[in-house]
Amino acid sequence: MSEQKQEVENENSQDCENLQEENVCNEENEQDKLQKEFDELKDRYMRANAEFENIKKRMEKEKITAMLYANEGFAKDLLDVLDALEAALNVEAKDEISLKIKEGVQNTLDLFVKKLEKNGIKTIEELKDFDPNLHEAMFHVDSADHESGGIVQVLQKGYKINDRVIRPTKVSVAK
């Protein structure tokens, strides 16, 4: 009996060792699984956080741009008024009353231009050469005084709000 008892104990002992090894293996497998899951979740978190930061930066840029150019439509509408005031100055004054009116129009125009400049709206500087980013060619003319591609005449002033063209300068260009 004792041999059988010894065999049973040996078997039980081996079974225990096998169970312990199996448990250790299971624990290691479980730990590996958990580590992989942790690494995957950490990676997803890092990507989501980076995406959030990119969206945040993009929104900040869009906000700044929106603030800079918020008055663009309104400014475009005011350019017609500016053109009318400039046209009124080109009328020849014949008597003292019309000279006073012209002076008042000039003062109004000066004030109007200062207010536009205060809000970032400026006249596009006149250049000698045609620049398609700033000018709109209305027609081409033959000119001995100008090089080909040079601006012969400014037909209508152009304006920018900050660095964005809101109305290109309308010009005639030498052939």
Short mmCIF file of C-alpha atoms in Angstrom, two decimals:
data_model
loop_
_atom_site.label_atom_id
_atom_site.label_comp_id
_atom_site.label_asym_id
_atom_site.label_seq_id
_atom_site.Cartn_x
_atom_site.Cartn_y
_atom_site.Cartn_z
CA MET A 1 0.00 0.00 0.00
CA SER A 2 2.69 2.30 0.75
CA GLU A 3 4.04 2.03 -2.77
CA GLN A 4 0.66 2.91 -4.13
CA LYS A 5 0.39 5.72 -1.69
CA GLN A 6 3.82 6.92 -2.76
CA GLU A 7 2.81 6.71 -6.42
CA VAL A 8 -0.39 8.62 -5.77
CA GLU A 9 1.54 11.25 -3.87
CA ASN A 10 4.08 11.46 -6.68
CA GLU A 11 1.30 11.79 -9.20
CA ASN A 12 -0.41 14.41 -7.06
CA SER A 13 2.88 16.19 -6.66
CA GLN A 14 3.47 16.12 -10.42
CA ASP A 15 -0.08 17.27 -11.03
CA CYS A 16 0.49 20.13 -8.60
CA GLU A 17 3.71 21.07 -10.32
CA ASN A 18 2.01 20.86 -13.70
CA LEU A 19 -0.86 22.98 -12.41
CA GLN A 20 1.58 25.49 -10.96
CA GLU A 21 3.51 25.65 -14.24
CA GLU A 22 0.24 25.98 -16.15
CA ASN A 23 -0.89 28.73 -13.79
CA VAL A 24 2.45 30.51 -14.23
CA CYS A 25 2.15 30.15 -18.02
CA ASN A 26 -1.45 31.38 -17.89
CA GLU A 27 -0.40 34.30 -15.73
CA GLU A 28 2.43 35.14 -18.13
CA ASN A 29 0.06 34.88 -21.12
CA GLU A 30 -2.49 37.02 -19.31
CA GLN A 31 0.21 39.52 -18.40
CA ASP A 32 1.42 39.63 -22.02
CA LYS A 33 -2.17 40.14 -23.19
CA LEU A 34 -2.70 42.93 -20.70
CA GLN A 35 0.61 44.57 -21.66
CA LYS A 36 -0.35 44.45 -25.37
CA GLU A 37 -3.76 45.89 -24.59
CA PHE A 38 -2.16 48.60 -22.44
CA ASP A 39 0.32 49.48 -25.22
CA GLU A 40 -2.51 49.59 -27.77
CA LEU A 41 -4.66 51.83 -25.55
CA LYS A 42 -1.69 54.05 -24.81
CA ASP A 43 -0.99 54.40 -28.54
CA ARG A 44 -4.64 55.25 -29.24
CA TYR A 45 -4.60 57.80 -26.43
CA MET A 46 -1.42 59.43 -27.75
CA ARG A 47 -2.85 59.62 -31.28
CA ALA A 48 -6.16 61.05 -30.07
CA ASN A 49 -4.32 63.61 -27.95
CA ALA A 50 -2.11 64.63 -30.89
CA GLU A 51 -5.17 64.93 -33.14
CA PHE A 52 -6.90 67.07 -30.52
CA GLU A 53 -3.87 69.37 -30.31
CA ASN A 54 -3.79 69.71 -34.11
CA ILE A 55 -7.49 70.56 -34.19
CA LYS A 56 -6.98 73.09 -31.40
CA LYS A 57 -4.14 74.80 -33.32
CA ARG A 58 -6.13 74.80 -36.56
CA MET A 59 -9.14 76.35 -34.79
CA GLU A 60 -6.92 79.05 -33.28
CA LYS A 61 -5.55 79.91 -36.74
CA GLU A 62 -9.05 80.01 -38.20
CA LYS A 63 -10.21 82.25 -35.37
CA ILE A 64 -7.36 84.70 -35.99
CA THR A 65 -8.03 84.69 -39.73
CA ALA A 66 -11.74 85.23 -39.17
CA MET A 67 -11.02 88.19 -36.91
CA LEU A 68 -8.56 89.72 -39.39
CA TYR A 69 -10.92 89.48 -42.34
CA ALA A 70 -14.31 89.82 -40.62
CA ASN A 71 -14.93 93.23 -42.18
CA GLU A 72 -13.98 92.22 -45.72
CA GLY A 73 -17.54 92.24 -47.11
CA PHE A 74 -18.33 95.53 -45.42
CA ALA A 75 -15.08 97.03 -46.72
CA LYS A 76 -15.91 95.98 -50.29
CA ASP A 77 -19.24 97.78 -49.99
CA LEU A 78 -17.52 100.95 -48.75
CA LEU A 79 -15.13 101.05 -51.71
CA ASP A 80 -17.98 102.27 -53.93
CA VAL A 81 -18.48 105.22 -51.58
CA LEU A 82 -14.75 105.92 -51.67
CA ASP A 83 -14.81 105.87 -55.50
CA ALA A 84 -17.74 108.31 -55.54
CA LEU A 85 -15.92 110.74 -53.22
CA GLU A 86 -12.78 110.57 -55.38
CA ALA A 87 -14.88 111.15 -58.51
CA ALA A 88 -16.45 114.21 -56.87
CA LEU A 89 -12.98 115.69 -56.45
CA ASN A 90 -12.30 115.37 -60.17
CA VAL A 91 -15.18 117.72 -61.03
CA GLU A 92 -13.95 121.21 -61.90
CA ALA A 93 -14.94 123.88 -59.38
CA LYS A 94 -16.33 126.99 -61.11
CA ASP A 95 -17.29 129.26 -58.25
CA GLU A 96 -16.62 129.80 -54.57
CA ILE A 97 -19.47 127.56 -53.40
CA SER A 98 -18.31 124.61 -55.50
CA LEU A 99 -14.73 125.18 -54.18
CA LYS A 100 -16.06 124.94 -50.60
CA ILE A 101 -18.03 121.81 -51.48
CA LYS A 102 -14.93 120.29 -53.06
CA GLU A 103 -12.91 121.15 -49.95
CA GLY A 104 -15.56 119.47 -47.76
CA VAL A 105 -15.50 116.39 -49.97
CA GLN A 106 -11.69 116.29 -49.71
CA ASN A 107 -11.87 116.50 -45.91
CA THR A 108 -14.50 113.75 -45.85
CA LEU A 109 -12.38 111.60 -48.16
CA ASP A 110 -9.27 112.09 -46.01
CA LEU A 111 -11.18 111.13 -42.85
CA PHE A 112 -12.74 108.15 -44.61
CA VAL A 113 -9.34 106.88 -45.83
CA LYS A 114 -7.85 107.25 -42.32
CA LYS A 115 -10.69 105.20 -40.83
CA LEU A 116 -10.25 102.51 -43.47
CA GLU A 117 -6.50 102.35 -42.82
CA LYS A 118 -7.16 102.11 -39.09
CA ASN A 119 -9.15 98.95 -39.83
CA GLY A 120 -6.43 97.42 -42.04
CA ILE A 121 -7.77 98.52 -45.43
CA LYS A 122 -5.10 100.11 -47.59
CA THR A 123 -4.65 101.18 -51.19
CA ILE A 124 -2.54 98.86 -53.29
CA GLU A 125 0.64 100.73 -54.09
CA GLU A 126 1.07 101.61 -57.75
CA LEU A 127 3.69 99.53 -59.47
CA LYS A 128 5.30 100.00 -62.87
CA ASP A 129 4.99 96.35 -63.84
CA PHE A 130 1.81 94.33 -64.05
CA ASP A 131 1.35 91.85 -61.18
CA PRO A 132 -1.60 89.45 -61.68
CA ASN A 133 -1.90 89.06 -57.88
CA LEU A 134 -2.57 92.78 -57.44
CA HIS A 135 -3.83 93.99 -60.83
CA GLU A 136 -6.60 93.23 -63.27
CA ALA A 137 -5.72 94.05 -66.88
CA MET A 138 -8.74 95.68 -68.50
CA PHE A 139 -7.10 96.05 -71.91
CA HIS A 140 -3.74 96.20 -73.68
CA VAL A 141 -2.52 99.36 -75.44
CA ASP A 142 0.41 100.24 -77.66
CA SER A 143 2.78 102.56 -75.84
CA ALA A 144 6.22 103.78 -76.85
CA ASP A 145 6.81 105.16 -73.34
CA HIS A 146 6.27 101.84 -71.51
CA GLU A 147 7.87 98.42 -71.71
CA SER A 148 5.78 95.39 -72.60
CA GLY A 149 3.86 94.32 -69.50
CA GLY A 150 4.18 97.75 -67.91
CA ILE A 151 1.19 99.60 -66.49
CA VAL A 152 0.14 102.47 -68.74
CA GLN A 153 -2.84 103.78 -66.78
CA VAL A 154 -4.67 103.03 -63.53
CA LEU A 155 -8.39 102.91 -64.22
CA GLN A 156 -9.57 102.06 -60.71
CA LYS A 157 -7.61 101.85 -57.48
CA GLY A 158 -7.22 98.51 -55.78
CA TYR A 159 -7.41 97.79 -52.07
CA LYS A 160 -6.16 95.21 -49.58
CA ILE A 161 -7.39 94.26 -46.15
CA ASN A 162 -4.28 93.29 -44.21
CA ASP A 163 -2.49 91.20 -46.86
CA ARG A 164 -5.54 89.98 -48.79
CA VAL A 165 -6.64 91.75 -51.98
CA ILE A 166 -10.29 92.74 -51.73
CA ARG A 167 -10.32 94.57 -55.06
CA PRO A 168 -7.51 94.39 -57.60
CA THR A 169 -6.25 97.58 -59.26
CA LYS A 170 -7.81 97.85 -62.71
CA VAL A 171 -5.17 98.89 -65.22
CA SER A 172 -4.32 99.15 -68.89
CA VAL A 173 -1.15 97.31 -69.84
CA ALA A 174 1.40 98.02 -72.57
CA LYS A 175 1.71 95.41 -75.31
#
